[in-house]
Amino acid sequence: MFKDRALREQLPLIAARDSAANRGARIRLAAGASIAGLLLAQGAMAQDAQESAQESAMAAGDAEPYRDMIDTYCVECHNFTDWAGSVAFDILDVNEVGEDAEVWETAASRLRGRLMPPAGEPQPDQADVDAMVDFLEAHLDEAADGHVGHVPIQRLNRTEFATSVKELIGVEVDPEQVLPTEIEVEGFDNIAGALGVSPSFLEQHLSAARLAARLAVGEPVPKMASTFIPSDGGSQRAPAGNQINHRDGFPLGTRGGVSFTHVFPADGEYRFSILDVDHGLYPRGMETRSTLLLLVDGVEAARLDIGGEEDLALADRDGPEGRAAIIEKVTGIPAQVEAGSHEVTLTFIERSWAMSNDATGGGQISGMPRIQDGVEIQGPFSPEGLSLSESRAKIFVCQPESEAEERPCAEEIARNLATRAFRRPVTDADLEWLMPFYEVGRAEEGGFDSGIRELVTAVLSSPDFLYRAIQAAPGENESRELDGLELASRLSFFLWSQGPDQELIERAADGSLKDPEVMKAEVERMLDDPRAQSLVENFALAWLNLDELDQVEPLDPRFTDAMRSNFETEIRLFVSSVLLEDKSVHRLLDADYTFVNEPLARQYDIEDVFGPQFRRVTLKDENRWGLLGKGAVLLRTSYGDRTSPVLRGAWVLDRIVGTPPTPPPPNVETDLSVHEGDPPSTVRERLEQHRADPSCNGCHGLIDPPGLALENFDVTGRWREIDTEFDLPIDPTTVMTNGMELHGPVDLREYLMRRPDQFAMTVTKRAMMYALNREIEYFDMPEVRQIVRASEEDGYTFESIVIGIVNSDAFRHQGSEEPVQEASVDSDAPQTP
């Protein structure tokens, strides 16, 4: 509430007093703070209700020291005249924190991150800041009224669509290829309010549904087709040259080649053609005889010999005609394949490197064939029908033996598939809507199978599959408890990014899922399931902004796409080892281990690691501990040509501390490159020149210090003592706004873990946002803190945080629909006719 209630009458005069240029901005600031309208409307009604809570809360500490602290460090800017940050602390009463919860929650958060007061201004002692944070949060928790937010109807995002399709009908579709890019909110693409639908999206969704149905059911009347698989476009490609294969999908004792997954539309003969085997103007690949293997699901389907003296002479002697004859040998290689998805591998048997007639001096084999350009698949030739593939087995829960059995069987298939797809029991009305699609397909040449294909398309195109909806509470500012199926669906999409399985549906149907102990058991079961890996891919990497490492292209010639892939593998394995193995979330910051293969170990100066396989290793260098020493983090927070303490510092404040810094103002100079004629200087020196301007230092003095502490890591995560571009020493020493001096990553990690609840709170807020599919609001924060406090007993494990979230009111309830706010119009602004 306001300290001086007479100020109520003065608030409407603010806009009149302002200049024309500033009026609109000040009105928006006042609206953002919700001080003028919201508090005046609610203050009188809430006053009596707050009296008893206020008396109890004040027992936590005397408010007067905090009033003095605010007057000393805050009011100079945040006052009734200036309204900096849309807040005026001189008219707010620290004795009535709960009356202005949104303002004080923001203040507590920014104090936690030491974002206020700005750098360069007088700073309170850290102990005083901690005490004030505790005071504010205690009073805010005491005054919490249990308000629950509202989540609007939302569609599946493209990842959830692909995951659900895989679970329902066993078909893998690439979501990035079949559906448009989603709008992200704080890194997440599953926020309901951002998941819009346009006519073009619906068109793409329908096309994706048709593709999935065709791949799953197969082609009852298959047409001859040709598919090109590029040599680097399969699921994986073996190392080039004469290297022996050590990768999954390639048998031991083989070398080179390509492995990919392909969906075959029907049983029959398919023919595989290799477009190039390194037989150019000088056919080096023909110097040595090799055996080519064609494997389907790891089983040999064909083999033939290629290369050697005869093929080398043929290419040398007959030129283009000879090279065409060589390609003819690897064209149309036949293999019998059943309908469905299969892993196809084309590779060569590894030759002995002992001295032989095929070897040059020293026993080295000179040239060998290798697969270039790609592979073409044609077929089916002489189709033989449709076998019961994995996908068909998920769909065809019955098989009609006569025409009279077809319609009842189709209804059984529809009921089974739709129940799983719609995440609820299917009604007769649902069947009445679905079966006409079956009838249309049944009339086609493919008969029953064609009808089922149209039925699957209809299910995957249905709003009941595409959308998730939770019924809103009936009255304004009310909430309703989710029913069992709504709760099961919310839980499953949180942990698995797809609908609930049969066991979870049963817990929902019998009502036991509402029991916190049953919910706890289900969470433990689901986190142990491989499907929980979606938490790493869709939640953790998105929260940490590590899901798009290809956004940075280092100019370092030593950096390769293979190293980028190593970074991606390491960060996935590392995050999984913490979140899915019931460890404290603090291990993300201070774990003394990681996962490397030989190339990544060399990048990190780790000894005695050999081979391409990833394995867990203990880190002797403390600078490498936790996220701060990971190549993925260091690459993602750099530019291609230099490191960026600003990007790294902002990443630490936002993703780790959970208090994102203020974005730079428009038109601010951000180019720190060394221009022609400028003297050599390190990034640190350029930043110091930038911070010499007090208006820049206000933000950069907060952002730069944590980034400078990581400056010994170059763009690609190598440790360095010298800036090799200018041959200048790296100085990572810096001072945080609380006065703590840092000398590198180890000190920065110590600073970040100074308050054990801080990082746990960041994880909880991000996980709750991901789980609820909406942004976290100020009224959610008391529950966030309650979850963090409860998880402390278990050492802040991720599982304990998840259990706290799924048992919270915010997760188990739906609020009333928020009223649409009409935009205010400046009466002096020109109006559109």
Coordinates of N, CA and C in Angstrom, one line a residue, residues 37 72 99 112 139 141 172 246 261 325 387 438 487 592 635 639 667 670 702 765 771 820:
G37 N -3.7 1.4 -11.0 CA -5.0 0.9 -11.0 C -5.3 -0.3 -10.1
T72 N 18.2 4.7 1.1 CA 19.6 5.0 0.9 C 20.0 4.6 -0.6
E99 N 0.8 -6.3 -0.3 CA -0.1 -5.5 -1.0 C 0.4 -5.1 -2.4
R112 N 18.7 -10.6 -5.5 CA 19.3 -11.9 -5.5 C 20.5 -11.9 -6.5
H139 N 7.8 -12.3 3.8 CA 6.5 -11.6 3.9 C 5.6 -11.9 2.6
D141 N 5.6 -14.7 1.0 CA 5.1 -16.1 1.2 C 3.9 -16.1 2.2
E172 N 8.9 -42.6 -37.5 CA 9.7 -41.4 -37.2 C 9.6 -40.4 -38.3
H246 N 34.2 -47.8 -36.2 CA 34.0 -48.1 -34.7 C 32.6 -47.5 -34.3
T261 N 18.3 -45.0 -42.2 CA 17.0 -45.7 -42.0 C 16.1 -45.4 -43.2
A325 N 31.4 -49.0 -66.9 CA 31.3 -50.5 -66.6 C 31.5 -50.8 -65.1
S387 N 3.8 -57.0 -44.9 CA 4.0 -57.8 -43.7 C 3.6 -57.0 -42.5
Y438 N -12.7 -43.8 -43.1 CA -12.4 -45.2 -43.4 C -13.2 -45.6 -44.6
L487 N -4.7 -34.4 -15.6 CA -3.4 -34.4 -14.8 C -2.4 -35.4 -15.4
D592 N 32.9 -33.1 -11.0 CA 34.3 -33.2 -11.3 C 34.5 -34.3 -12.4
L635 N 31.4 -22.4 -26.6 CA 31.2 -22.1 -28.0 C 29.9 -21.2 -28.2
Y639 N 31.4 -15.3 -30.2 CA 31.3 -15.0 -31.6 C 32.2 -15.9 -32.4
N667 N 20.2 1.3 -30.5 CA 21.2 2.1 -31.2 C 22.5 2.2 -30.3
T670 N 27.7 -1.8 -30.0 CA 28.1 -3.1 -29.5 C 29.3 -3.8 -30.2
L702 N 27.7 -5.1 -14.3 CA 27.0 -6.2 -13.8 C 27.3 -7.5 -14.7
K765 N 12.2 -22.8 -11.3 CA 11.4 -21.8 -12.1 C 11.3 -22.3 -13.6
A771 N 6.8 -27.2 -17.5 CA 5.7 -28.1 -17.1 C 4.3 -27.5 -17.3
V820 N -9.4 -10.2 -21.2 CA -8.6 -9.5 -22.3 C -8.5 -8.0 -21.9

